[in-house]
Tab-separated table of C-alpha atoms in Angstrom:
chain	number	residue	atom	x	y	z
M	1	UNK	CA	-13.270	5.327	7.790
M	2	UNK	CA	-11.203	1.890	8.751
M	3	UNK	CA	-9.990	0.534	5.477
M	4	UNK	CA	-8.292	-2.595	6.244
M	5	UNK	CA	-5.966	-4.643	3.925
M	6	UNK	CA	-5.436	-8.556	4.123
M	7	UNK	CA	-2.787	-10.134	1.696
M	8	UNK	CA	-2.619	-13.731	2.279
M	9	UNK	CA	-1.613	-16.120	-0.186
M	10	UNK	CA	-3.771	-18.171	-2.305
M	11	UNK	CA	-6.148	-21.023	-1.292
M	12	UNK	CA	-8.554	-19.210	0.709
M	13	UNK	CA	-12.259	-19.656	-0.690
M	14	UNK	CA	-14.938	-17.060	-0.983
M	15	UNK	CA	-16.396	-18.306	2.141
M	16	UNK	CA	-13.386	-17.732	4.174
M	17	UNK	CA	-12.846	-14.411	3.136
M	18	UNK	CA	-16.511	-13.605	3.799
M	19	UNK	CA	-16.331	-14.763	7.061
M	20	UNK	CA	-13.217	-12.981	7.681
M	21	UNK	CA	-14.838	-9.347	6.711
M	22	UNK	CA	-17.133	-10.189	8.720
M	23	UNK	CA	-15.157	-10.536	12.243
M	24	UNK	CA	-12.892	-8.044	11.588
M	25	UNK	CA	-15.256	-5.636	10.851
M	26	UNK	CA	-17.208	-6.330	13.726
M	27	UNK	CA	-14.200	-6.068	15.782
M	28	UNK	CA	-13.528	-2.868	14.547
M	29	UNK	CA	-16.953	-1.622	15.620
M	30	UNK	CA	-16.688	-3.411	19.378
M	31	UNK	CA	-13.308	-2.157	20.292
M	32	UNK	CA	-12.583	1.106	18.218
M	33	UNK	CA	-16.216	1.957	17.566
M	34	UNK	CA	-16.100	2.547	14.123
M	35	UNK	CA	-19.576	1.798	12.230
M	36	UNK	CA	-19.802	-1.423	10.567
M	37	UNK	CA	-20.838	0.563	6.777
M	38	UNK	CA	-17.517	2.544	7.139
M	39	UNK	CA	-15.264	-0.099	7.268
M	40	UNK	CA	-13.685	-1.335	4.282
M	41	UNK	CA	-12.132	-4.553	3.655
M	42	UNK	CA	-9.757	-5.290	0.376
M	43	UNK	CA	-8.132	-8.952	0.477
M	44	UNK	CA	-4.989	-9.629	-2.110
M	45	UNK	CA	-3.715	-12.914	-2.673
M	46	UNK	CA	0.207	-13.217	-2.861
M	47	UNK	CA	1.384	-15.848	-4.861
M	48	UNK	CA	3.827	-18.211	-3.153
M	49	UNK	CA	6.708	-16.507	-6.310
M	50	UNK	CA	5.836	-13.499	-5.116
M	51	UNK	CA	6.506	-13.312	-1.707
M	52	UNK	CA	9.790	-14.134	0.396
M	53	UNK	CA	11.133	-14.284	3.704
M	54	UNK	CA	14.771	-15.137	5.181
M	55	UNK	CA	15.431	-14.516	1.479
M	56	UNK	CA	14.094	-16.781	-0.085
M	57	UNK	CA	10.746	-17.511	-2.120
M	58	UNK	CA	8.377	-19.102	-0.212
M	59	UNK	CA	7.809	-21.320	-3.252
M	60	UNK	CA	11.467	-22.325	-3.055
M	61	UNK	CA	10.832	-23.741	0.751
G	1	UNK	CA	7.285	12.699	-6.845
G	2	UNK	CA	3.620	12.228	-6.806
G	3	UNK	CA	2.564	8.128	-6.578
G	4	UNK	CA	-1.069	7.849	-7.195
G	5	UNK	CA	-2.571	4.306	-6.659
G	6	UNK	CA	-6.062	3.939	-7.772
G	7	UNK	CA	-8.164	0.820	-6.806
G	8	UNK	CA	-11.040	0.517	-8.538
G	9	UNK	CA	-13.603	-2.892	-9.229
G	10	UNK	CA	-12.609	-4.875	-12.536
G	11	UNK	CA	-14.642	-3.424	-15.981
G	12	UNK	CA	-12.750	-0.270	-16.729
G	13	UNK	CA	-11.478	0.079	-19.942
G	14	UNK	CA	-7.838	1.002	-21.138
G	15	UNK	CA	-9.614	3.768	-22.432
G	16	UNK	CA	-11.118	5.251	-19.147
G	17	UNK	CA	-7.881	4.314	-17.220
G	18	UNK	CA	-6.196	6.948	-20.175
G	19	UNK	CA	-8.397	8.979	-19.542
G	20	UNK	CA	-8.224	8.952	-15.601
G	21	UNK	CA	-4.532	9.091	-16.008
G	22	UNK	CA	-4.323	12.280	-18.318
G	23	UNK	CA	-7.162	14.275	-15.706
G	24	UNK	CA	-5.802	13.162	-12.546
G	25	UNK	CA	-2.103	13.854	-13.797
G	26	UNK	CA	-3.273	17.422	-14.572
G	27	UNK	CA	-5.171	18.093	-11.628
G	28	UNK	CA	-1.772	17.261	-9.392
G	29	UNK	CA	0.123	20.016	-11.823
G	30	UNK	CA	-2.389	22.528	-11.686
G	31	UNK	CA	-2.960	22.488	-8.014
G	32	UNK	CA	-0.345	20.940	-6.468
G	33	UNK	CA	2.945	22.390	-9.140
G	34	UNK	CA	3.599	18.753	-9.875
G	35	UNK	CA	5.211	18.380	-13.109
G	36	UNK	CA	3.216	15.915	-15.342
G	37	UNK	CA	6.220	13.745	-15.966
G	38	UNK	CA	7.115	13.446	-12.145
G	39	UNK	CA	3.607	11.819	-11.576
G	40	UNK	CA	3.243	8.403	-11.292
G	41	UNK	CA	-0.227	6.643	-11.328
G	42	UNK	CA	-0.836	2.555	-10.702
G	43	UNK	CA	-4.478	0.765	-10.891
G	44	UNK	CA	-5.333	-1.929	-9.471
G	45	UNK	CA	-8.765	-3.893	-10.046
G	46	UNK	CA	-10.236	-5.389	-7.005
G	47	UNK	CA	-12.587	-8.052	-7.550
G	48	UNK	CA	-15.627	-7.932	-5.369
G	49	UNK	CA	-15.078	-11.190	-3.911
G	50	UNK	CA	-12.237	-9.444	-2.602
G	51	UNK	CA	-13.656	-6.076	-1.171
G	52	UNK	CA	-15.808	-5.839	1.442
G	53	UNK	CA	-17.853	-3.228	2.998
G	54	UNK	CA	-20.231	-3.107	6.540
G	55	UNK	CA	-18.940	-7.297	6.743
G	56	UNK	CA	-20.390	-8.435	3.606
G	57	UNK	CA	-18.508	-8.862	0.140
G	58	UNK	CA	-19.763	-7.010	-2.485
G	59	UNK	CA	-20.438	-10.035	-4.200
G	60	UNK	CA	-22.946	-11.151	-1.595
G	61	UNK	CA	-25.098	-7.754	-2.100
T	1	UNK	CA	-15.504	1.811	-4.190
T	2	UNK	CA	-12.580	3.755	-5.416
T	3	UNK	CA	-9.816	3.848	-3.291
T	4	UNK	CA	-7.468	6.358	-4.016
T	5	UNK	CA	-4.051	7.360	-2.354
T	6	UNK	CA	-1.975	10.347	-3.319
T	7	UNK	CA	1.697	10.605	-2.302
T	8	UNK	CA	3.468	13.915	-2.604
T	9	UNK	CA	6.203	15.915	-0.608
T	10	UNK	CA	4.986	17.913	2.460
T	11	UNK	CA	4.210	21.488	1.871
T	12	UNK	CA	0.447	21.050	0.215
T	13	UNK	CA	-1.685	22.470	1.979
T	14	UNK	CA	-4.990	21.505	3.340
T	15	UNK	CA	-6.622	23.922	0.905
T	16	UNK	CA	-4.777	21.671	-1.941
T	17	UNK	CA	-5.686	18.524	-1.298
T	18	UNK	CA	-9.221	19.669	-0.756
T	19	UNK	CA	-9.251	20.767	-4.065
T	20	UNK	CA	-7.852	17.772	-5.270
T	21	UNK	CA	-10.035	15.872	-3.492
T	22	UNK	CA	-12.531	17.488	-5.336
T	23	UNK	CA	-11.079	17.074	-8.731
T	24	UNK	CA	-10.207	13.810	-8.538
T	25	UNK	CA	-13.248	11.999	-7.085
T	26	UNK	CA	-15.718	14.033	-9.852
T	27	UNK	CA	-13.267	12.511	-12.501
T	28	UNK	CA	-14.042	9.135	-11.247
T	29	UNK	CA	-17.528	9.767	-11.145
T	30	UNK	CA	-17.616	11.178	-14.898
T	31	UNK	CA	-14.875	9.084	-16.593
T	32	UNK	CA	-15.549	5.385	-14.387
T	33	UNK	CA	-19.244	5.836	-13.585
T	34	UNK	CA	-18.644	5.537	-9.641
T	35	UNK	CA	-20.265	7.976	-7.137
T	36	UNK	CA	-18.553	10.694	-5.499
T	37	UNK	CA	-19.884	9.426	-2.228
T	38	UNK	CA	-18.327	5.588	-2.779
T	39	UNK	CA	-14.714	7.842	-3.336
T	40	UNK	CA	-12.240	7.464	-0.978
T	41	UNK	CA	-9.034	9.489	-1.171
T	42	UNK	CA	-5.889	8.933	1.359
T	43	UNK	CA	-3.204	11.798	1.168
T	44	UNK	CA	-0.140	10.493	2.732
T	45	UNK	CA	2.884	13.763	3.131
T	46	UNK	CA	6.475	11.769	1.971
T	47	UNK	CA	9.090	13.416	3.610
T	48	UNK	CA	12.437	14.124	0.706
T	49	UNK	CA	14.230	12.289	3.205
T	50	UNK	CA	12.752	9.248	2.920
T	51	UNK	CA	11.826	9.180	-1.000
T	52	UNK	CA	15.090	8.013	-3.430
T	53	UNK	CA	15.121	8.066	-7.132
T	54	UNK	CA	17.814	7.157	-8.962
T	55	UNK	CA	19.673	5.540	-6.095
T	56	UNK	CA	19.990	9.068	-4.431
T	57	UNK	CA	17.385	10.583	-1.552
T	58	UNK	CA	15.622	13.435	-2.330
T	59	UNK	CA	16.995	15.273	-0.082
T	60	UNK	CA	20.730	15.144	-1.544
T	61	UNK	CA	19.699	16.350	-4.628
K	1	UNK	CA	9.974	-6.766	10.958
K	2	UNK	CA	11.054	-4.596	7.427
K	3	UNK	CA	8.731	-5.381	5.166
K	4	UNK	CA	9.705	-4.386	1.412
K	5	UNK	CA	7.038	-4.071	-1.482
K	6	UNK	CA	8.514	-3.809	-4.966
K	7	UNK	CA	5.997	-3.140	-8.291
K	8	UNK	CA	7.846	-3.957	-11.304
K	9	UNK	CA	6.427	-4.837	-14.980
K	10	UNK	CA	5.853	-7.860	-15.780
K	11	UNK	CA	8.437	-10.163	-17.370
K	12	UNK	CA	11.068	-10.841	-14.581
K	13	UNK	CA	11.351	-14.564	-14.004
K	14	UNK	CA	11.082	-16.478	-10.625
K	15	UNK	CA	14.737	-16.740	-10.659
K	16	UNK	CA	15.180	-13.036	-10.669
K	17	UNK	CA	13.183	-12.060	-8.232
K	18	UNK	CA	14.646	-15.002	-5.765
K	19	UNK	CA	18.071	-12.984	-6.306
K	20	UNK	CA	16.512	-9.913	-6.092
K	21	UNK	CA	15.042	-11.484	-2.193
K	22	UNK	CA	18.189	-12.616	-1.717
K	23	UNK	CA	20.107	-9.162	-2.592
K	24	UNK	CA	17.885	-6.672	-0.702
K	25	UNK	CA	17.652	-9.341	2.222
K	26	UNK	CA	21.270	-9.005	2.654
K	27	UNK	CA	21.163	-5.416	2.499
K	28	UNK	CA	18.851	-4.694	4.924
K	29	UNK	CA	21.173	-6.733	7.221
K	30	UNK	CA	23.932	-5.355	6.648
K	31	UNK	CA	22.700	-1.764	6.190
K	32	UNK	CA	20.144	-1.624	8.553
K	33	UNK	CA	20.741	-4.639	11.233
K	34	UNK	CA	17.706	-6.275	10.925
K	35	UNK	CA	17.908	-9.907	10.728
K	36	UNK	CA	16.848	-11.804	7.486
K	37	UNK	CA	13.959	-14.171	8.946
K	38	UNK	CA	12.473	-10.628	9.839
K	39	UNK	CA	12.273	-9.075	5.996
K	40	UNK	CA	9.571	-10.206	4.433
K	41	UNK	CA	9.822	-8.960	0.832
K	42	UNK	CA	6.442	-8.706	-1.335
K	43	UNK	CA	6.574	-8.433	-5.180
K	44	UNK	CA	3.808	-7.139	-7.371
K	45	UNK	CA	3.575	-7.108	-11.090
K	46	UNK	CA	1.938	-4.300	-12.946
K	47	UNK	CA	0.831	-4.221	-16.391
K	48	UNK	CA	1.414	-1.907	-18.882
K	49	UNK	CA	-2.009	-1.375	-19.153
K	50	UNK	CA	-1.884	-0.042	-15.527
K	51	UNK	CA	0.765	2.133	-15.021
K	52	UNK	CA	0.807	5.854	-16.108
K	53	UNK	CA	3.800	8.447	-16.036
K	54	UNK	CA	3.213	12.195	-17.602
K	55	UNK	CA	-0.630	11.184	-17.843
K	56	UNK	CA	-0.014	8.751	-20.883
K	57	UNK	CA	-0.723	4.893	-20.016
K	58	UNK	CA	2.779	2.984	-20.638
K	59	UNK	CA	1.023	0.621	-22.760
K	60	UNK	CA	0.718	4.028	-25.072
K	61	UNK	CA	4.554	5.170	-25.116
Y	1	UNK	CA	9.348	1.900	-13.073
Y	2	UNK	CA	10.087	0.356	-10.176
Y	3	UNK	CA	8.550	1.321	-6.901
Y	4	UNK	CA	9.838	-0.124	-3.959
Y	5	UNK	CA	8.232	0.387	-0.242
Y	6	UNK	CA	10.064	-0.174	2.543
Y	7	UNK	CA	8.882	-0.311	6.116
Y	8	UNK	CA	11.126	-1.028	8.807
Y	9	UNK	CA	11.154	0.030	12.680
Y	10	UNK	CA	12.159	3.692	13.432
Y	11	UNK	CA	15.418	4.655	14.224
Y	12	UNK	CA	17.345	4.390	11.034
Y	13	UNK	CA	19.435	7.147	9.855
Y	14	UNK	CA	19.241	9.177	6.844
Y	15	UNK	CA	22.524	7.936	6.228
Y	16	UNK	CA	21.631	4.009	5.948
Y	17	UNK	CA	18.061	5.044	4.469
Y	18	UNK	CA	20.377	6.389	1.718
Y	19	UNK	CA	22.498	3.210	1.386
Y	20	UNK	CA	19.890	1.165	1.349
Y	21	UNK	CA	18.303	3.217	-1.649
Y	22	UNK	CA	21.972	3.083	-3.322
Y	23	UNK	CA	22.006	-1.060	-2.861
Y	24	UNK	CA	18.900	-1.552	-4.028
Y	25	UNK	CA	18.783	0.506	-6.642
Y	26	UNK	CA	21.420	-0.923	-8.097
Y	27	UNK	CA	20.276	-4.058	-7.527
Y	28	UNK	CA	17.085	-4.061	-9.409
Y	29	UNK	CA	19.288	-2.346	-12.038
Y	30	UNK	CA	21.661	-5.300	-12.033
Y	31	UNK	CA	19.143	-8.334	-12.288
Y	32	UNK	CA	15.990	-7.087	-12.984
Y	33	UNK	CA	17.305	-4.510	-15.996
Y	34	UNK	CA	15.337	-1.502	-14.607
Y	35	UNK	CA	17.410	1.837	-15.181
Y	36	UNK	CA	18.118	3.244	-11.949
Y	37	UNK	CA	16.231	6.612	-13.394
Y	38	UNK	CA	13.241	4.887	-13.182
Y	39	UNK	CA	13.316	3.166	-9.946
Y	40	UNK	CA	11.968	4.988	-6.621
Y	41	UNK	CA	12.261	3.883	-3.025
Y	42	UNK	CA	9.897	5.305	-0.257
Y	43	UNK	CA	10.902	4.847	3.208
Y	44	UNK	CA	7.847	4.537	5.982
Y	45	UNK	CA	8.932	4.517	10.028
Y	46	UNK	CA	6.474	2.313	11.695
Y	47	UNK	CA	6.322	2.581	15.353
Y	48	UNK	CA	6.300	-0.604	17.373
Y	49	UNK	CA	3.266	0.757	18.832
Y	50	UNK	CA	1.867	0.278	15.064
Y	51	UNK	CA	3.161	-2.959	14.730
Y	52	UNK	CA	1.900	-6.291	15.410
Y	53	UNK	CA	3.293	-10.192	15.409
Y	54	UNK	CA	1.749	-13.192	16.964
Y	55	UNK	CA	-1.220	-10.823	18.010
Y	56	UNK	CA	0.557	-9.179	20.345
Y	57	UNK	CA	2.364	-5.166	19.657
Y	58	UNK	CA	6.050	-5.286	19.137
Y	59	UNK	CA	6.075	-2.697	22.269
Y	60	UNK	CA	4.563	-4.963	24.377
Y	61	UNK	CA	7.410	-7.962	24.045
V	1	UNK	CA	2.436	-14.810	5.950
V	2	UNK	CA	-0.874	-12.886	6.527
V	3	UNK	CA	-0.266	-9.028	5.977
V	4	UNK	CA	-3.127	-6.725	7.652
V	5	UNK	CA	-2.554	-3.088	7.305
V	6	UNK	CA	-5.261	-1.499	9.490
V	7	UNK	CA	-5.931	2.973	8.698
V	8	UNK	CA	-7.811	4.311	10.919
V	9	UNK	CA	-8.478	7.865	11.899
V	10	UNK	CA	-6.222	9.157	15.089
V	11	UNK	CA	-7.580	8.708	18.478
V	12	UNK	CA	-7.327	5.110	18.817
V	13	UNK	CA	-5.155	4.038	22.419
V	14	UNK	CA	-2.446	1.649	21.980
V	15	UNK	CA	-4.448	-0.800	24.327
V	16	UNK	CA	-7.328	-0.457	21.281
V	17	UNK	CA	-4.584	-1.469	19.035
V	18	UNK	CA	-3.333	-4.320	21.065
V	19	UNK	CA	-6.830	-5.532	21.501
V	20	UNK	CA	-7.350	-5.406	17.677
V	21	UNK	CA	-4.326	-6.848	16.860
V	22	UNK	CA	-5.390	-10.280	18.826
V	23	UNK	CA	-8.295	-10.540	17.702
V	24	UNK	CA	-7.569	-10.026	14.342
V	25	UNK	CA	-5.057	-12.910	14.262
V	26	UNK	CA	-7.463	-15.379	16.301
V	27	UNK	CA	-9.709	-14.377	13.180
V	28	UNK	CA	-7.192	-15.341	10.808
V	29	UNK	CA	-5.574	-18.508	12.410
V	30	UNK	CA	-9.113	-19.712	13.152
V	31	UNK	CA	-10.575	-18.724	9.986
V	32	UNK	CA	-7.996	-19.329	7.594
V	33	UNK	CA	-5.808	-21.799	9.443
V	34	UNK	CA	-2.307	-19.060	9.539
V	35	UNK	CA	-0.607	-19.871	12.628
V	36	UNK	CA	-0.313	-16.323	15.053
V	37	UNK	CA	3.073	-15.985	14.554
V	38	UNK	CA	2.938	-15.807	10.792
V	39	UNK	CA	0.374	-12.879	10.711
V	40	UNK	CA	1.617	-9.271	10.950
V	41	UNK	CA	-0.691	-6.010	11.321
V	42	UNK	CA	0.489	-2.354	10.754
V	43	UNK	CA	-1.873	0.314	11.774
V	44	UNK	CA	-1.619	3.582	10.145
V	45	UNK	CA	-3.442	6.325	11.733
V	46	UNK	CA	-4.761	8.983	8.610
V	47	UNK	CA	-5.732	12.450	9.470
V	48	UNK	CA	-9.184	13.751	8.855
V	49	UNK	CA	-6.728	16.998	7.000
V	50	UNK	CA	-5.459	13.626	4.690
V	51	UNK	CA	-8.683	11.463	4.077
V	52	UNK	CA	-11.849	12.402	1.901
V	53	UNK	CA	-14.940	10.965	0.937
V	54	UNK	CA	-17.306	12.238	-1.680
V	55	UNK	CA	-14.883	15.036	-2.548
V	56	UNK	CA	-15.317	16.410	0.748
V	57	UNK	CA	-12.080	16.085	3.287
V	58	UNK	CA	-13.201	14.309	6.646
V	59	UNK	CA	-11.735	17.463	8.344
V	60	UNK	CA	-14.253	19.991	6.382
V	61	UNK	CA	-17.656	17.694	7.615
């Protein structure tokens, strides 16, 4: 069942992501014993306009 | 009230997003006594370099 | 891969979202082509006191 | 630690969503105590083409 | 069409959940142009047992 | 800035959670270079009464 959701912003290649999926999934399995095929990963990239903290747009920083 | 978010890979047309709209809209009335212009749906295309399933990205299978 | 995540007020019961379930994954299948068994639906219960519209909770109304 | 999520239609400009940051920032201060460099505010734009109210696509009204 | 999310730490009132909902409606009215109709806020309690920073549970700091 | 949001069915123990969150973040600050303290995870536990697959509510298998 995990579905897991990673927003991070842009600049991360295909390889990084896959790599990514990969751990956390595995984690998933080692320490809440879910089966590696039922874990889901989505990744969303936030543009630096698009995402703020303090306030203020991270593009603005 | 109802919010229904829908994430589905990229190639769906406007046409079968309509469609999915005007079905799942009526299904919420008819079962759940939503009225049609209290639901809300939102889609959002995932690419399948960004979804991944048993550690792999779709991409890579 | 269809993710799919319904928000609506408590009070549905089990029997409902079963059926919606139902409804909503085989018009996924029919309308976008994607197999009940790659359909994942998410109900999430929003309680009227922590759902605004308008500028007003739910509740208030 | 709030984290705030806001899906609007496309259109508003960088500057208006830095004062919208800045706004709901402030609120969530004053209103709720929690410290700006905690809120982390995430915006999302949805198209038209995505977003459905009384089963009709907006794109449609 | 706005939708706005917010998550923030439990232990808020209805009270401020509703003048939060009142600010930033209002708000996204203001500078964004979004009738306040057409803009809903959902509120989400997560428990610091449910939330993480640094890798470590907020209940654990 | 990372974002995780992890749904997983009840049952997991805080010290599961704890566990997941730290390894998650190694994963992402090794990985994809975000330092610890910039990465947040929210875990949401979902029902098996409010998650379905194949049309079929986890609840009813």
């Amino acid at each position: 069942m995990p579905i897991v959701r990673v927003e991070m912003w842009p600049g991360r290649t295909r390889e990084q992501k896959a790599e990514l999926a990969k751990v956390i999934t595995d984690a998933i399995n080692d320490i809440a014993g879910a089966p590696p095929e039922a874990t889901i990963i989505v990744f969303e990239d936030v543009s630096k306009d698009d995402w703020a903290q303090s306030g203020k747009l991270a593009s603005d920083e």
